[in-house]
CSV table of C-alpha atoms and ligand atoms in Angstrom, one decimal:
chain,number,residue,atom,x,y,z
A,136,MET,CA,-65.3,33.0,-54.2
A,137,HIS,CA,-67.2,30.8,-51.7
A,138,LEU,CA,-66.0,30.4,-48.1
A,139,PHE,CA,-65.9,26.6,-48.6
A,140,ASP,CA,-63.7,26.7,-51.7
A,141,LYS,CA,-60.5,26.2,-49.7
A,142,CYS,CA,-62.1,23.1,-48.1
A,143,ARG,CA,-63.0,21.6,-51.4
A,144,ALA,CA,-59.4,22.3,-52.6
A,145,PHE,CA,-57.9,20.6,-49.6
A,146,THR,CA,-57.1,17.1,-50.8
A,147,ARG,CA,-53.6,16.4,-49.4
A,148,HIS,CA,-54.9,14.3,-46.5
A,149,ASN,CA,-56.7,12.0,-48.9
A,150,GLU,CA,-53.6,11.6,-51.1
A,151,VAL,CA,-51.5,10.6,-48.1
A,152,LYS,CA,-54.3,8.2,-47.0
A,153,ALA,CA,-54.4,6.6,-50.5
A,154,GLU,CA,-50.7,5.9,-50.1
A,155,GLY,CA,-51.4,4.3,-46.7
A,156,LEU,CA,-49.1,6.8,-45.0
A,157,TYR,CA,-51.6,8.8,-43.0
A,158,PRO,CA,-50.6,8.8,-39.3
A,159,TYR,CA,-53.3,10.9,-37.7
A,160,PHE,CA,-56.7,10.5,-36.0
A,161,LEU,CA,-56.1,6.7,-35.6
A,162,PRO,CA,-58.9,5.0,-33.6
A,163,VAL,CA,-57.6,3.5,-30.4
A,164,SER,CA,-60.0,0.7,-29.3
A,165,GLY,CA,-58.3,-0.2,-26.0
A,166,SER,CA,-55.2,0.6,-24.0
A,167,THR,CA,-53.0,-0.1,-21.1
A,168,ASP,CA,-50.5,2.4,-19.9
A,169,THR,CA,-47.9,1.4,-22.4
A,170,GLU,CA,-49.9,-0.3,-25.1
A,171,VAL,CA,-52.7,0.6,-27.4
A,172,VAL,CA,-54.9,-1.4,-29.7
A,173,ILE,CA,-55.4,0.1,-33.2
A,174,ASN,CA,-57.3,-1.7,-35.9
A,175,GLY,CA,-57.2,-4.8,-33.8
A,176,LYS,CA,-53.4,-4.8,-33.4
A,177,LYS,CA,-51.4,-4.0,-30.3
A,178,LYS,CA,-48.8,-1.2,-30.5
A,179,ILE,CA,-46.2,-0.2,-28.0
A,180,MET,CA,-47.1,3.4,-27.2
A,181,ILE,CA,-44.1,5.8,-27.4
A,182,GLY,CA,-46.1,8.8,-28.4
A,183,SER,CA,-48.1,9.7,-25.3
A,184,ASN,CA,-47.6,12.3,-22.6
A,185,ASN,CA,-48.5,9.8,-19.9
A,186,TYR,CA,-45.0,10.3,-18.3
A,187,LEU,CA,-45.7,8.6,-15.0
A,188,GLY,CA,-47.9,5.9,-16.4
A,189,LEU,CA,-50.8,6.8,-14.2
A,190,THR,CA,-53.8,6.5,-16.6
A,191,HIS,CA,-54.4,3.0,-15.5
A,192,HIS,CA,-53.2,3.0,-11.9
A,193,PRO,CA,-55.8,1.3,-9.7
A,194,HIS,CA,-56.0,4.2,-7.2
A,195,VAL,CA,-56.5,6.7,-10.0
A,196,VAL,CA,-59.1,4.7,-11.9
A,197,GLU,CA,-61.0,3.9,-8.6
A,198,SER,CA,-61.0,7.5,-7.6
A,199,ALA,CA,-62.5,8.6,-10.9
A,200,LYS,CA,-65.3,6.0,-10.6
A,201,ARG,CA,-66.1,7.1,-7.0
A,202,ALA,CA,-66.3,10.7,-8.1
A,203,THR,CA,-68.7,9.8,-10.9
A,204,ASP,CA,-70.9,7.9,-8.4
A,205,ARG,CA,-71.0,10.8,-6.0
A,206,TYR,CA,-71.2,13.9,-8.3
A,207,GLY,CA,-72.4,12.4,-11.7
A,208,SER,CA,-70.8,12.5,-15.0
A,209,GLY,CA,-70.4,16.2,-15.6
A,210,CYS,CA,-70.8,19.7,-14.1
A,211,THR,CA,-73.0,21.1,-16.8
A,212,GLY,CA,-71.9,24.7,-16.2
A,213,SER,CA,-69.1,27.1,-15.6
A,214,ARG,CA,-67.3,27.3,-12.3
A,215,PHE,CA,-68.5,30.8,-12.1
A,216,LEU,CA,-72.1,29.6,-11.7
A,217,ASN,CA,-73.3,26.1,-11.1
A,218,GLY,CA,-70.3,24.1,-12.1
A,219,ASN,CA,-68.0,24.6,-9.1
A,220,LEU,CA,-67.3,21.6,-6.9
A,221,ASP,CA,-65.7,21.3,-3.5
A,222,LEU,CA,-63.3,19.0,-5.4
A,223,HIS,CA,-62.1,21.9,-7.7
A,224,LEU,CA,-61.3,23.9,-4.6
A,225,GLU,CA,-59.5,21.0,-2.9
A,226,LEU,CA,-57.4,20.6,-6.0
A,227,GLU,CA,-56.5,24.3,-6.2
A,228,GLU,CA,-55.3,24.3,-2.6
A,229,ARG,CA,-53.3,21.2,-3.2
A,230,LEU,CA,-51.7,22.5,-6.4
A,231,ALA,CA,-50.7,25.8,-4.7
A,232,ARG,CA,-48.9,23.8,-2.0
A,233,PHE,CA,-47.3,21.5,-4.5
A,234,ILE,CA,-46.0,24.3,-6.8
A,235,GLY,CA,-45.1,26.5,-3.8
A,236,THR,CA,-47.3,29.5,-4.6
A,237,GLU,CA,-50.1,31.3,-2.7
A,238,ALA,CA,-52.9,30.2,-4.9
A,239,ALA,CA,-54.0,28.3,-8.0
A,240,LEU,CA,-56.9,28.3,-10.4
A,241,VAL,CA,-58.1,25.3,-12.3
A,242,PHE,CA,-59.4,25.6,-16.0
A,243,SER,CA,-61.0,22.9,-18.2
A,244,THR,CA,-57.9,22.4,-20.4
A,245,GLY,CA,-54.3,23.6,-20.5
A,246,TYR,CA,-55.1,25.3,-23.8
A,247,GLN,CA,-57.9,27.4,-22.2
A,248,THR,CA,-55.5,28.2,-19.3
A,249,ASN,CA,-53.0,29.8,-21.6
A,250,LEU,CA,-55.8,31.6,-23.5
A,251,GLY,CA,-57.3,32.9,-20.3
A,252,VAL,CA,-54.1,33.9,-18.4
A,253,ILE,CA,-52.3,35.7,-21.3
A,254,SER,CA,-55.3,37.4,-22.8
A,255,THR,CA,-56.6,38.6,-19.4
A,256,LEU,CA,-53.3,39.9,-18.0
A,257,VAL,CA,-51.8,41.5,-21.1
A,258,GLY,CA,-53.8,44.6,-21.7
A,259,ARG,CA,-53.6,47.3,-24.4
A,260,GLN,CA,-50.6,49.1,-23.0
A,261,ASP,CA,-48.7,45.9,-22.3
A,262,THR,CA,-46.3,43.6,-24.2
A,263,VAL,CA,-46.0,39.8,-24.2
A,264,TYR,CA,-42.7,38.2,-25.3
A,265,LEU,CA,-42.8,34.7,-26.7
A,266,ASP,CA,-40.1,32.2,-27.8
A,267,LYS,CA,-40.8,31.2,-31.4
A,268,LEU,CA,-41.1,27.5,-30.4
A,269,ASN,CA,-43.7,28.1,-27.7
A,270,HIS,CA,-46.7,25.9,-27.8
A,271,ALA,CA,-49.6,27.0,-30.1
A,272,CYS,CA,-51.9,27.9,-27.2
A,273,ILE,CA,-49.4,30.4,-25.9
A,274,VAL,CA,-49.4,32.0,-29.3
A,275,ASP,CA,-53.2,32.0,-29.5
A,276,GLY,CA,-53.5,33.5,-26.0
A,277,ALA,CA,-51.1,36.3,-27.0
A,278,ARG,CA,-53.1,36.8,-30.2
A,279,LEU,CA,-56.3,37.1,-28.2
A,280,SER,CA,-54.8,39.8,-25.9
A,281,PHE,CA,-55.0,43.4,-26.9
A,282,GLY,CA,-51.3,44.0,-26.1
A,283,THR,CA,-48.2,44.0,-28.4
A,284,VAL,CA,-46.8,40.6,-29.2
A,285,GLN,CA,-43.0,40.2,-29.6
A,286,ARG,CA,-41.5,36.9,-30.7
A,287,PHE,CA,-37.8,36.0,-30.3
A,288,ASN,CA,-35.9,33.2,-32.0
A,289,HIS,CA,-35.8,30.0,-30.0
A,290,ASN,CA,-33.7,30.4,-26.8
A,291,ASP,CA,-32.2,33.7,-28.1
A,292,LEU,CA,-32.3,35.5,-24.8
A,293,ASP,CA,-30.0,38.2,-26.0
A,294,ALA,CA,-32.7,39.1,-28.5
A,295,LEU,CA,-35.2,39.1,-25.7
A,296,GLU,CA,-33.0,41.4,-23.6
A,297,ALA,CA,-32.7,43.8,-26.5
A,298,MET,CA,-36.5,43.8,-27.0
A,299,LEU,CA,-37.1,44.4,-23.2
A,300,ARG,CA,-34.6,47.3,-23.3
A,301,SER,CA,-36.5,49.0,-26.1
A,302,GLN,CA,-40.0,48.7,-24.5
A,303,GLU,CA,-41.0,52.2,-23.6
A,304,SER,CA,-44.2,51.8,-21.6
A,305,GLY,CA,-46.7,49.4,-20.2
A,306,GLY,CA,-46.2,46.1,-18.3
A,307,ALA,CA,-44.6,43.0,-19.7
A,308,MET,CA,-45.0,39.3,-19.6
A,309,VAL,CA,-42.4,36.8,-20.7
A,310,ILE,CA,-43.8,33.3,-21.3
A,311,VAL,CA,-42.0,30.2,-22.5
A,312,ASP,CA,-42.4,26.5,-22.4
A,313,GLY,CA,-40.6,25.1,-19.3
A,314,VAL,CA,-39.9,22.0,-21.5
A,315,PHE,CA,-40.4,22.6,-25.2
A,316,SER,CA,-43.0,20.1,-26.3
A,317,MET,CA,-41.5,19.0,-29.7
A,318,GLU,CA,-37.8,19.3,-28.7
A,319,GLY,CA,-37.6,18.1,-25.1
A,320,GLU,CA,-35.3,21.0,-24.3
A,321,ILE,CA,-35.4,22.7,-20.9
A,322,ALA,CA,-35.9,26.5,-20.9
A,323,ASP,CA,-33.0,28.6,-19.6
A,324,VAL,CA,-34.9,29.7,-16.5
A,325,PRO,CA,-31.8,31.0,-14.6
A,326,ARG,CA,-31.1,33.5,-17.4
A,327,LEU,CA,-34.8,34.4,-17.6
A,328,VAL,CA,-34.8,35.0,-13.8
A,329,ALA,CA,-31.8,37.3,-14.1
A,330,LEU,CA,-33.5,39.3,-16.8
A,331,ARG,CA,-36.7,39.5,-14.6
A,332,GLU,CA,-34.6,41.0,-11.8
A,333,GLU,CA,-33.4,43.7,-14.2
A,334,PHE,CA,-36.6,44.4,-16.2
A,335,ASP,CA,-39.3,43.6,-13.7
A,336,PHE,CA,-41.6,41.7,-16.0
A,337,ALA,CA,-44.0,38.9,-15.1
A,338,LEU,CA,-42.3,35.6,-15.8
A,339,ALA,CA,-44.6,32.7,-16.7
A,340,LEU,CA,-43.6,29.1,-17.5
A,341,ASP,CA,-45.8,26.7,-19.3
A,342,ASP,CA,-44.9,23.5,-17.4
A,343,ALA,CA,-47.2,21.2,-19.3
A,344,HIS,CA,-44.3,18.7,-19.9
A,345,SER,CA,-42.3,19.5,-16.7
A,346,ILE,CA,-44.9,18.8,-13.9
A,347,GLY,CA,-44.4,15.3,-12.5
A,348,VAL,CA,-41.1,15.1,-14.5
A,349,LEU,CA,-38.7,17.8,-13.4
A,350,GLY,CA,-37.7,18.8,-9.9
A,351,HIS,CA,-37.2,16.6,-6.9
A,352,THR,CA,-40.9,16.5,-6.0
A,353,GLY,CA,-42.0,16.8,-9.7
A,354,ALA,CA,-43.1,20.4,-9.2
A,355,GLY,CA,-41.6,21.5,-12.5
A,356,THR,CA,-38.9,23.6,-14.2
A,357,ALA,CA,-38.6,26.3,-11.5
A,358,GLU,CA,-38.1,23.6,-8.8
A,359,HIS,CA,-35.5,21.9,-11.1
A,360,PHE,CA,-33.4,25.0,-11.0
A,361,GLY,CA,-34.2,25.8,-7.3
A,362,LEU,CA,-35.9,29.0,-8.5
A,363,THR,CA,-39.5,28.4,-7.3
A,364,HIS,CA,-40.1,31.9,-5.9
A,365,LYS,CA,-38.6,33.7,-8.9
A,366,VAL,CA,-41.2,32.5,-11.3
A,367,ASP,CA,-44.4,34.5,-11.1
A,368,LEU,CA,-46.8,32.1,-12.8
A,369,THR,CA,-46.7,28.4,-13.4
A,370,ILE,CA,-49.1,27.1,-16.0
A,371,GLY,CA,-49.8,23.4,-16.2
A,372,THR,CA,-52.0,20.8,-17.8
A,373,PHE,CA,-53.6,17.7,-16.4
A,374,SER,CA,-53.5,15.9,-19.7
A,375,LYS,CA,-49.9,14.6,-19.3
A,376,SER,CA,-48.4,13.4,-16.0
A,377,PHE,CA,-51.7,13.9,-14.2
A,378,ALA,CA,-53.4,11.4,-16.5
A,379,SER,CA,-56.6,13.4,-16.9
A,380,ILE,CA,-57.7,16.5,-18.7
A,381,GLY,CA,-57.8,20.1,-17.5
A,382,GLY,CA,-55.3,22.8,-16.7
A,383,PHE,CA,-54.2,25.3,-14.0
A,384,VAL,CA,-52.2,28.4,-13.2
A,385,ALA,CA,-50.4,28.9,-9.9
A,386,GLY,CA,-49.2,32.3,-8.6
A,387,PRO,CA,-49.8,35.2,-6.2
A,388,ARG,CA,-53.3,35.3,-4.6
A,389,THR,CA,-54.2,38.7,-6.1
A,390,VAL,CA,-53.4,37.6,-9.6
A,391,ILE,CA,-55.4,34.3,-9.2
A,392,ASP,CA,-58.4,36.3,-7.8
A,393,TYR,CA,-58.2,38.7,-10.8
A,394,LEU,CA,-58.1,35.8,-13.3
A,395,GLN,CA,-60.9,34.1,-11.5
A,396,HIS,CA,-63.2,37.1,-12.1
A,397,HIS,CA,-61.9,38.1,-15.6
A,398,ALA,CA,-60.6,35.1,-17.6
A,399,ARG,CA,-63.2,34.5,-20.3
A,400,SER,CA,-62.0,31.0,-21.1
A,401,LEU,CA,-62.8,30.1,-17.4
A,402,ILE,CA,-66.0,32.0,-17.0
A,403,PHE,CA,-67.7,31.1,-20.3
A,404,SER,CA,-66.8,27.4,-20.4
A,405,ALA,CA,-68.0,24.5,-18.4
A,406,SER,CA,-65.8,23.2,-15.6
A,407,MET,CA,-63.7,20.0,-15.4
A,408,PRO,CA,-65.9,17.0,-14.8
A,409,PRO,CA,-65.8,15.3,-11.4
A,410,SER,CA,-64.0,12.2,-12.6
A,411,ALA,CA,-61.3,14.3,-14.2
A,412,VAL,CA,-60.7,16.3,-11.0
A,413,ALA,CA,-60.7,13.2,-8.8
A,414,THR,CA,-58.2,11.6,-11.3
A,415,VAL,CA,-55.7,14.5,-10.7
A,416,LEU,CA,-56.1,14.4,-6.9
A,417,ALA,CA,-55.4,10.6,-7.0
A,418,ALA,CA,-52.5,11.1,-9.4
A,419,MET,CA,-51.0,13.5,-7.0
A,420,ASP,CA,-51.3,10.9,-4.2
A,421,VAL,CA,-49.4,8.4,-6.3
A,422,MET,CA,-46.8,11.0,-7.4
A,423,GLU,CA,-46.0,11.7,-3.7
A,424,ALA,CA,-46.2,8.0,-2.6
A,425,GLU,CA,-44.1,6.6,-5.5
A,426,PRO,CA,-41.2,9.0,-6.3
A,427,GLU,CA,-39.4,6.0,-7.8
A,428,ARG,CA,-41.6,6.4,-10.9
A,429,ARG,CA,-39.7,9.6,-11.7
A,430,ASP,CA,-36.4,7.9,-11.1
A,431,ARG,CA,-37.4,5.1,-13.5
A,432,LEU,CA,-38.5,7.7,-16.1
A,433,TRP,CA,-35.1,9.4,-16.0
A,434,ALA,CA,-33.3,6.1,-16.3
A,435,ILE,CA,-35.4,5.3,-19.4
A,436,THR,CA,-34.8,8.8,-20.8
A,437,LYS,CA,-31.0,8.4,-20.6
A,438,ARG,CA,-31.1,5.0,-22.1
A,439,MET,CA,-33.2,6.0,-25.1
A,440,ILE,CA,-31.3,9.2,-25.9
A,441,GLU,CA,-28.0,7.2,-25.8
A,442,GLY,CA,-29.6,4.3,-27.8
A,443,PHE,CA,-30.7,6.6,-30.6
A,444,HIS,CA,-27.3,8.4,-30.7
A,445,ASP,CA,-25.4,5.1,-30.8
A,446,MET,CA,-27.3,4.1,-33.9
A,447,GLY,CA,-26.7,7.4,-35.6
A,448,PHE,CA,-30.0,9.3,-35.1
A,449,GLU,CA,-30.1,13.0,-34.2
A,450,THR,CA,-32.3,13.9,-31.2
A,451,GLY,CA,-31.7,17.6,-31.0
A,452,LYS,CA,-31.1,19.2,-27.6
A,453,THR,CA,-33.4,17.0,-25.6
A,454,GLU,CA,-32.7,16.4,-21.9
A,455,THR,CA,-36.1,15.0,-21.0
A,456,PRO,CA,-38.4,12.1,-21.7
A,457,ILE,CA,-39.5,13.8,-25.0
A,458,VAL,CA,-37.0,12.4,-27.5
A,459,PRO,CA,-37.5,13.7,-31.0
A,460,VAL,CA,-35.9,11.5,-33.7
A,461,MET,CA,-35.0,13.9,-36.4
A,462,ILE,CA,-35.8,12.9,-40.0
A,463,GLY,CA,-36.0,16.0,-42.1
A,464,PRO,CA,-38.2,15.6,-45.3
A,465,MET,CA,-41.9,14.9,-44.8
A,466,GLU,CA,-42.0,11.8,-47.1
A,467,GLU,CA,-39.3,10.1,-45.1
A,468,ALA,CA,-40.9,10.9,-41.8
A,469,PHE,CA,-44.2,9.3,-43.1
A,470,LEU,CA,-42.3,6.2,-44.4
A,471,MET,CA,-40.4,5.8,-41.2
A,472,TRP,CA,-43.6,6.2,-39.1
A,473,LYS,CA,-45.4,3.6,-41.3
A,474,GLU,CA,-42.6,1.0,-41.0
A,475,LEU,CA,-42.5,1.3,-37.3
A,476,PHE,CA,-46.3,1.2,-37.0
A,477,GLU,CA,-46.4,-2.0,-38.9
A,478,ARG,CA,-43.8,-3.4,-36.6
A,479,GLY,CA,-46.1,-2.6,-33.6
A,480,ILE,CA,-44.7,0.8,-32.5
A,481,TYR,CA,-46.8,3.9,-32.2
A,482,THR,CA,-44.8,7.2,-32.6
A,483,ASN,CA,-46.0,10.7,-33.5
A,484,ALA,CA,-45.0,12.0,-36.9
A,485,VAL,CA,-44.6,15.8,-36.4
A,486,LEU,CA,-44.6,18.1,-39.4
A,487,PRO,CA,-44.8,21.9,-39.9
A,488,PRO,CA,-46.4,24.1,-38.7
A,489,ALA,CA,-45.9,22.2,-35.4
A,490,VAL,CA,-42.1,22.3,-36.1
A,491,PRO,CA,-40.0,24.4,-38.5
A,492,GLU,CA,-39.9,23.6,-42.2
A,493,GLY,CA,-37.6,20.7,-43.1
A,494,SER,CA,-37.4,19.4,-39.5
A,495,CYS,CA,-40.0,16.7,-39.6
A,496,ARG,CA,-39.5,14.2,-36.9
A,497,LEU,CA,-40.9,11.3,-35.0
A,498,ARG,CA,-41.6,12.6,-31.6
A,499,THR,CA,-41.0,9.7,-29.1
A,500,SER,CA,-41.8,10.1,-25.4
A,501,TYR,CA,-41.5,7.7,-22.5
A,502,ILE,CA,-43.5,6.3,-19.7
A,503,ALA,CA,-42.1,5.3,-16.3
A,504,THR,CA,-43.9,1.9,-16.7
A,505,HIS,CA,-42.3,1.0,-20.1
A,506,THR,CA,-40.6,-2.3,-19.6
A,507,ASP,CA,-37.0,-3.0,-20.6
A,508,ASP,CA,-38.3,-5.6,-23.1
A,509,GLN,CA,-40.5,-3.0,-24.7
A,510,LEU,CA,-37.6,-0.5,-24.9
A,511,ASP,CA,-35.2,-3.1,-26.3
A,512,TYR,CA,-37.7,-3.9,-29.0
A,513,VAL,CA,-38.2,-0.2,-29.9
A,514,LEU,CA,-34.4,0.4,-30.2
A,515,GLU,CA,-34.0,-2.7,-32.3
A,516,GLN,CA,-36.7,-1.7,-34.7
A,517,PHE,CA,-35.5,1.9,-35.0
A,518,ALA,CA,-32.1,0.5,-35.9
A,519,GLU,CA,-33.5,-1.8,-38.6
A,520,VAL,CA,-35.9,0.6,-40.1
A,521,GLY,CA,-33.3,3.4,-40.1
A,522,LYS,CA,-30.9,1.2,-42.1
A,523,LYS,CA,-33.6,0.0,-44.4
A,524,LEU,CA,-34.6,3.6,-45.3
A,525,ALA,CA,-30.9,4.7,-45.3
A,526,LEU,CA,-31.5,7.3,-42.6
A,527,VAL,CA,-28.6,6.1,-40.5
B,798,PMP,N1,-48.9,23.7,-23.3
B,798,PMP,C1,-48.1,22.8,-23.8
B,798,PMP,C2,-46.6,23.1,-23.8
B,798,PMP,C3,-48.6,21.6,-24.4
B,798,PMP,O1,-47.8,20.7,-24.9
B,798,PMP,C4,-50.0,21.4,-24.4
B,798,PMP,C5,-50.6,20.2,-24.9
B,798,PMP,N2,-50.0,19.6,-25.9
B,798,PMP,C6,-50.8,22.4,-23.8
B,798,PMP,C7,-50.2,23.5,-23.3
B,798,PMP,C8,-52.3,22.3,-23.8
B,798,PMP,O2,-52.7,21.4,-22.8
B,798,PMP,P1,-54.1,20.7,-22.9
B,798,PMP,O3,-53.9,19.4,-23.6
B,798,PMP,O4,-54.5,20.5,-21.4
B,798,PMP,O5,-55.1,21.6,-23.6
């Protein structure tokens, strides 16, 4: 059997394309914060992670341009060697202050951050515990480590407790999404912190979807629960509220120093480009100066969750701007996606393995700068399409 046989046999994507139902890899040819142009037509974007709407903020865009003028377009090397800018260090100091930790370390993506943090810290004798709905890069980081990987059913912290009780030796890390990316559900951090007191593991939160959104300053899930100093490591991305690309981990100085000198995904990969770093710094300026963006985001979230419920859709246990509209079978999810797309609304069709079998959904997510008119239109169209397809 040839290695490529599986590739030749993979035809499902072409079949779906032939039916005109393929929702992936669509080319965006222009955008504002809340609209994109695809194949020459404008769509209201309710599928981004641009929670605060900062991707097109004048201060953010201007800062990125200035950084390109000063430092050039890329760093052409790892931070370990030639690719370390004073801007990376400034960002790390600022992030540590923002999260409320001693130190922080910036990676080139959130994905690489999880790979680096988990695989570096969890050694042969150690165990890492994962929620089954954790993001793929947490799973991949755990796979890359030499330790034992234990997975518990989503939010089943009794099962986690039993696993921790039966661990005989070695250190332990428990890592969960602060806000689950396909559910919008907030992790039970108070219970995790109580378990941490008893079992003395390192507690890490992947706050990709919480930074900028949760907590009174936007510092994430730990701040939301008033438990900042009880969480050992906060992992974040710059590809969502921070309107850029990159990732970071914040925690105790000794751990950050160790990661800086051992994390392979940091050392053997080029650093965040200057414009991307400057974007994050400017995004932090706006987050501080305009807290009303977060208030608006929460008002929109409440409105959309209620709106979907009123028309009879299920949205799971979301409490955040990630609002999954549950559909179930794949065919129906594709049909619903297509109808909405043709009516000028961009959503994300999410299928297994990103979500459990039979729980296909349209993942919708909101931006502080969505207008009331845009949201009225979205709700109106969901109601019409839902009825047309007999989903509500
Ligand atoms: N963690 C979570 C929970 C995510 O949702 C994502 C991105 N979808 C990442 C990590 C990876 O972040 P990045 O896009 O910066 O690689």
